[in-house]
């Protein structure tokens, strides 16, 4: 996403009285350059359900590739991480794809699992679906990534290692350089010998990637537009969703898929619960809602080297190029 500095001064004095969602919306839509809204706000109850539907689409192979690796190589991954350990998953969602790995770990030792998720609906599903697994104890945290990881790390025993799961290529939502900054912040919360299982979506033909983010059934478009609907519902805005259209673009230079919402006509929007923010859109102007960077294995090795991790293993799905990489804290 673009830089976050530069919101109109007349709104700054009201920031302290607003919640995080309102502040971020005001900051992003009040930006003097490219308007944006952070992609983490996709995932209210409606958005989470729509994303689950996206993962079932034939055009969107990422989630299935992630699942195939975690299922096919669950025992290998579990054997690569010495016990005893606790597991913390950043942005767990429903945690459906994590089940096979947790079962493999629990066959070796009793396992404590901490799903970390800002969507309470998704967190409830994860706790319900995995709470009955033999040998697995589930304690979720409704929190941002690093806050939740800090809470999970604080619960470890003196002799326990920590395995962090950051799956589904969520790292790709960060800008270049920001991805390394985030990995470095994860590393600060770990001890030597702890590990990170990092999912990365690999570079593939452009046409294939475009279809994954702009499917013919329109589910991705509905997912994107629901962000405006959420602002309407929660912040009393007056977006007319019929006056915006979903766009999926690929930046060849940055190796990045982008999702935007494009205003089809000139219009002005009022967001009452964001300090009464008024936002003017020119026809054709966009709100940047998501970045999804694509990687090579060389990129993963480079990022590990820059953030005090040692790359131990890579598992790659060939059907939909995707990798899970085990990085060990050095």
mmCIF file of C-alpha atoms in Angstrom, residues 50-248:
data_model
loop_
_atom_site.group_PDB
_atom_site.id
_atom_site.type_symbol
_atom_site.label_atom_id
_atom_site.label_comp_id
_atom_site.label_asym_id
_atom_site.label_seq_id
_atom_site.Cartn_x
_atom_site.Cartn_y
_atom_site.Cartn_z
ATOM 1 C CA UNK A 50 -16.738 -14.556 0.911
ATOM 2 C CA UNK A 51 -13.043 -15.380 1.207
ATOM 3 C CA UNK A 52 -13.886 -18.956 2.119
ATOM 4 C CA UNK A 53 -15.950 -19.066 -1.088
ATOM 5 C CA UNK A 54 -12.991 -17.681 -3.074
ATOM 6 C CA UNK A 55 -10.797 -20.539 -1.852
ATOM 7 C CA UNK A 56 -13.212 -23.003 -3.508
ATOM 8 C CA UNK A 57 -13.070 -21.360 -6.933
ATOM 9 C CA UNK A 58 -11.236 -23.303 -9.672
ATOM 10 C CA UNK A 59 -9.376 -20.117 -10.658
ATOM 11 C CA UNK A 60 -7.936 -19.598 -7.153
ATOM 12 C CA UNK A 61 -5.420 -22.379 -6.596
ATOM 13 C CA UNK A 62 -3.406 -20.798 -3.799
ATOM 14 C CA UNK A 63 -5.362 -22.191 -0.851
ATOM 15 C CA UNK A 64 -5.542 -25.687 -2.308
ATOM 16 C CA UNK A 65 -1.790 -25.649 -2.977
ATOM 17 C CA UNK A 66 -1.168 -24.550 0.611
ATOM 18 C CA UNK A 67 -3.474 -27.329 1.826
ATOM 19 C CA UNK A 68 -1.819 -29.986 -0.350
ATOM 20 C CA UNK A 69 1.620 -29.173 1.042
ATOM 21 C CA UNK A 70 0.434 -29.121 4.654
ATOM 22 C CA UNK A 71 -1.391 -32.426 4.196
ATOM 23 C CA UNK A 72 1.156 -34.276 2.030
ATOM 24 C CA UNK A 73 4.194 -33.227 4.035
ATOM 25 C CA UNK A 74 2.684 -32.870 7.511
ATOM 26 C CA UNK A 75 4.810 -35.639 9.016
ATOM 27 C CA UNK A 76 8.005 -34.274 7.415
ATOM 28 C CA UNK A 77 7.285 -30.770 8.709
ATOM 29 C CA UNK A 78 6.478 -32.081 12.193
ATOM 30 C CA UNK A 79 9.688 -34.140 12.250
ATOM 31 C CA UNK A 80 11.735 -31.080 11.269
ATOM 32 C CA UNK A 81 10.767 -29.172 14.426
ATOM 33 C CA UNK A 82 12.225 -30.601 17.659
ATOM 34 C CA UNK A 83 9.839 -31.022 20.618
ATOM 35 C CA UNK A 84 8.573 -29.818 22.973
ATOM 36 C CA UNK A 85 6.871 -26.902 21.250
ATOM 37 C CA UNK A 86 3.852 -24.666 21.083
ATOM 38 C CA UNK A 87 2.330 -23.479 17.806
ATOM 39 C CA UNK A 88 1.118 -19.951 17.051
ATOM 40 C CA UNK A 89 -0.608 -19.200 13.742
ATOM 41 C CA UNK A 90 -0.773 -15.616 12.499
ATOM 42 C CA UNK A 91 -4.067 -14.851 10.743
ATOM 43 C CA UNK A 92 -5.405 -18.356 11.257
ATOM 44 C CA UNK A 93 -8.801 -17.775 9.656
ATOM 45 C CA UNK A 94 -10.869 -20.917 10.191
ATOM 46 C CA UNK A 95 -7.578 -22.904 10.523
ATOM 47 C CA UNK A 96 -9.008 -25.640 8.291
ATOM 48 C CA UNK A 97 -5.719 -26.039 6.423
ATOM 49 C CA UNK A 98 -3.759 -26.350 9.677
ATOM 50 C CA UNK A 99 -5.536 -29.480 10.885
ATOM 51 C CA UNK A 100 -3.280 -32.075 9.227
ATOM 52 C CA UNK A 101 -0.118 -30.445 10.589
ATOM 53 C CA UNK A 102 -1.532 -30.237 14.118
ATOM 54 C CA UNK A 103 -2.535 -33.897 13.961
ATOM 55 C CA UNK A 104 0.995 -34.826 12.843
ATOM 56 C CA UNK A 105 2.541 -32.789 15.664
ATOM 57 C CA UNK A 106 0.144 -34.267 18.238
ATOM 58 C CA UNK A 107 1.151 -37.807 17.219
ATOM 59 C CA UNK A 108 4.659 -36.919 18.395
ATOM 60 C CA UNK A 109 3.774 -34.914 21.513
ATOM 61 C CA UNK A 110 0.898 -33.009 23.172
ATOM 62 C CA UNK A 111 0.620 -29.693 21.309
ATOM 63 C CA UNK A 112 -0.681 -26.292 22.345
ATOM 64 C CA UNK A 113 -2.097 -24.292 19.435
ATOM 65 C CA UNK A 114 -2.686 -20.529 19.521
ATOM 66 C CA UNK A 115 -4.693 -19.247 16.523
ATOM 67 C CA UNK A 116 -4.253 -15.465 16.234
ATOM 68 C CA UNK A 117 -6.981 -13.672 14.321
ATOM 69 C CA UNK A 118 -8.694 -10.252 14.259
ATOM 70 C CA UNK A 119 -11.978 -11.750 13.016
ATOM 71 C CA UNK A 120 -13.897 -13.122 16.009
ATOM 72 C CA UNK A 121 -16.115 -15.180 13.695
ATOM 73 C CA UNK A 122 -13.125 -16.905 12.089
ATOM 74 C CA UNK A 123 -11.477 -17.424 15.474
ATOM 75 C CA UNK A 124 -14.628 -19.058 16.851
ATOM 76 C CA UNK A 125 -14.672 -21.477 13.904
ATOM 77 C CA UNK A 126 -11.007 -22.364 14.430
ATOM 78 C CA UNK A 127 -11.520 -23.040 18.126
ATOM 79 C CA UNK A 128 -14.657 -25.095 17.451
ATOM 80 C CA UNK A 129 -13.170 -27.181 14.626
ATOM 81 C CA UNK A 130 -9.810 -27.948 16.253
ATOM 82 C CA UNK A 131 -10.661 -27.934 19.953
ATOM 83 C CA UNK A 132 -11.606 -31.628 19.936
ATOM 84 C CA UNK A 133 -8.413 -32.985 18.311
ATOM 85 C CA UNK A 134 -6.638 -35.595 20.415
ATOM 86 C CA UNK A 135 -3.471 -34.219 21.938
ATOM 87 C CA UNK A 136 -4.170 -30.623 20.875
ATOM 88 C CA UNK A 137 -5.022 -27.820 23.302
ATOM 89 C CA UNK A 138 -6.444 -24.694 21.618
ATOM 90 C CA UNK A 139 -6.276 -21.178 23.059
ATOM 91 C CA UNK A 140 -7.049 -18.426 20.549
ATOM 92 C CA UNK A 141 -6.163 -14.731 20.700
ATOM 93 C CA UNK A 142 -8.340 -12.080 19.049
ATOM 94 C CA UNK A 143 -5.472 -9.748 18.233
ATOM 95 C CA UNK A 144 -3.215 -8.265 15.587
ATOM 96 C CA UNK A 145 -0.367 -10.496 14.423
ATOM 97 C CA UNK A 146 2.473 -9.308 16.633
ATOM 98 C CA UNK A 147 0.371 -8.586 19.702
ATOM 99 C CA UNK A 148 -1.051 -12.095 19.568
ATOM 100 C CA UNK A 149 2.367 -13.631 18.953
ATOM 101 C CA UNK A 150 3.771 -11.769 21.938
ATOM 102 C CA UNK A 151 0.977 -13.152 24.113
ATOM 103 C CA UNK A 152 1.566 -16.678 22.814
ATOM 104 C CA UNK A 153 5.328 -16.416 23.363
ATOM 105 C CA UNK A 154 4.774 -15.267 26.928
ATOM 106 C CA UNK A 155 2.894 -18.523 27.679
ATOM 107 C CA UNK A 156 5.704 -20.861 26.624
ATOM 108 C CA UNK A 157 7.410 -23.053 29.178
ATOM 109 C CA UNK A 158 11.102 -22.690 29.904
ATOM 110 C CA UNK A 159 12.049 -25.670 27.718
ATOM 111 C CA UNK A 160 9.472 -25.176 24.932
ATOM 112 C CA UNK A 161 10.223 -24.086 21.393
ATOM 113 C CA UNK A 162 7.818 -21.916 19.435
ATOM 114 C CA UNK A 163 6.674 -22.752 15.902
ATOM 115 C CA UNK A 164 5.061 -19.781 14.151
ATOM 116 C CA UNK A 165 2.805 -20.446 11.157
ATOM 117 C CA UNK A 166 2.372 -17.656 8.614
ATOM 118 C CA UNK A 167 0.601 -19.479 5.820
ATOM 119 C CA UNK A 168 -1.368 -18.692 2.688
ATOM 120 C CA UNK A 169 1.224 -16.193 1.393
ATOM 121 C CA UNK A 170 -0.035 -13.523 3.802
ATOM 122 C CA UNK A 171 3.516 -12.161 3.746
ATOM 123 C CA UNK A 172 2.720 -11.042 0.189
ATOM 124 C CA UNK A 173 0.313 -8.411 1.510
ATOM 125 C CA UNK A 174 3.281 -6.367 2.713
ATOM 126 C CA UNK A 175 5.182 -4.013 0.437
ATOM 127 C CA UNK A 176 8.724 -4.950 -0.556
ATOM 128 C CA UNK A 177 11.088 -4.180 2.332
ATOM 129 C CA UNK A 178 8.075 -4.141 4.663
ATOM 130 C CA UNK A 179 7.976 -7.936 4.352
ATOM 131 C CA UNK A 180 11.514 -8.132 5.739
ATOM 132 C CA UNK A 181 10.693 -5.597 8.439
ATOM 133 C CA UNK A 182 7.775 -7.752 9.531
ATOM 134 C CA UNK A 183 9.855 -10.944 9.559
ATOM 135 C CA UNK A 184 12.452 -9.105 11.639
ATOM 136 C CA UNK A 185 9.775 -8.147 14.162
ATOM 137 C CA UNK A 186 8.653 -11.769 14.354
ATOM 138 C CA UNK A 187 12.285 -12.767 14.929
ATOM 139 C CA UNK A 188 12.533 -10.324 17.855
ATOM 140 C CA UNK A 189 9.834 -12.332 19.659
ATOM 141 C CA UNK A 190 11.584 -15.662 19.078
ATOM 142 C CA UNK A 191 14.496 -17.428 20.690
ATOM 143 C CA UNK A 192 17.294 -19.233 18.814
ATOM 144 C CA UNK A 193 15.975 -22.597 17.640
ATOM 145 C CA UNK A 194 12.381 -21.395 17.308
ATOM 146 C CA UNK A 195 10.974 -21.708 13.801
ATOM 147 C CA UNK A 196 8.718 -20.002 11.284
ATOM 148 C CA UNK A 197 6.792 -21.904 8.607
ATOM 149 C CA UNK A 198 6.318 -19.295 5.898
ATOM 150 C CA UNK A 199 3.936 -19.677 2.956
ATOM 151 C CA UNK A 200 4.757 -17.835 -0.274
ATOM 152 C CA UNK A 201 2.847 -17.755 -3.536
ATOM 153 C CA UNK A 202 5.363 -18.152 -6.337
ATOM 154 C CA UNK A 203 5.545 -16.227 -9.613
ATOM 155 C CA UNK A 204 3.424 -17.818 -12.362
ATOM 156 C CA UNK A 205 1.858 -16.798 -15.720
ATOM 157 C CA UNK A 206 0.163 -13.389 -15.508
ATOM 158 C CA UNK A 207 -3.127 -14.556 -17.028
ATOM 159 C CA UNK A 208 -3.394 -17.251 -14.381
ATOM 160 C CA UNK A 209 -2.845 -14.737 -11.584
ATOM 161 C CA UNK A 210 -5.357 -12.233 -12.986
ATOM 162 C CA UNK A 211 -8.099 -14.898 -13.079
ATOM 163 C CA UNK A 212 -7.334 -15.823 -9.473
ATOM 164 C CA UNK A 213 -8.129 -12.265 -8.374
ATOM 165 C CA UNK A 214 -10.914 -11.508 -10.854
ATOM 166 C CA UNK A 215 -12.918 -14.703 -11.281
ATOM 167 C CA UNK A 216 -15.771 -14.943 -13.819
ATOM 168 C CA UNK A 217 -18.314 -15.701 -11.058
ATOM 169 C CA UNK A 218 -17.634 -12.318 -9.453
ATOM 170 C CA UNK A 219 -16.867 -13.652 -5.971
ATOM 171 C CA UNK A 220 -13.592 -11.702 -5.748
ATOM 172 C CA UNK A 221 -15.450 -8.562 -6.818
ATOM 173 C CA UNK A 222 -18.042 -9.103 -4.087
ATOM 174 C CA UNK A 223 -15.255 -9.664 -1.546
ATOM 175 C CA UNK A 224 -13.585 -6.407 -2.556
ATOM 176 C CA UNK A 225 -16.800 -4.361 -2.653
ATOM 177 C CA UNK A 226 -17.815 -5.682 0.764
ATOM 178 C CA UNK A 227 -15.078 -3.447 2.175
ATOM 179 C CA UNK A 228 -17.168 -0.422 1.177
ATOM 180 C CA UNK A 229 -20.296 -2.106 2.511
ATOM 181 C CA UNK A 230 -18.520 -2.640 5.835
ATOM 182 C CA UNK A 231 -17.578 1.055 5.990
ATOM 183 C CA UNK A 232 -21.243 1.879 5.327
ATOM 184 C CA UNK A 233 -22.443 -0.490 8.050
ATOM 185 C CA UNK A 234 -19.938 0.285 10.773
ATOM 186 C CA UNK A 235 -18.952 3.886 10.089
ATOM 187 C CA UNK A 236 -22.232 5.274 8.679
ATOM 188 C CA UNK A 237 -20.881 6.088 5.221
ATOM 189 C CA UNK A 238 -22.938 6.551 2.060
ATOM 190 C CA UNK A 239 -20.960 4.588 -0.549
ATOM 191 C CA UNK A 240 -23.127 3.461 -3.469
ATOM 192 C CA UNK A 241 -21.520 0.137 -4.367
ATOM 193 C CA UNK A 242 -22.991 0.342 -7.875
ATOM 194 C CA UNK A 243 -20.719 3.332 -8.539
ATOM 195 C CA UNK A 244 -17.519 1.361 -7.920
ATOM 196 C CA UNK A 245 -16.037 -1.549 -9.817
ATOM 197 C CA UNK A 246 -13.518 -4.208 -8.862
ATOM 198 C CA UNK A 247 -10.119 -4.165 -10.587
ATOM 199 C CA UNK A 248 -7.303 -6.729 -10.464
#
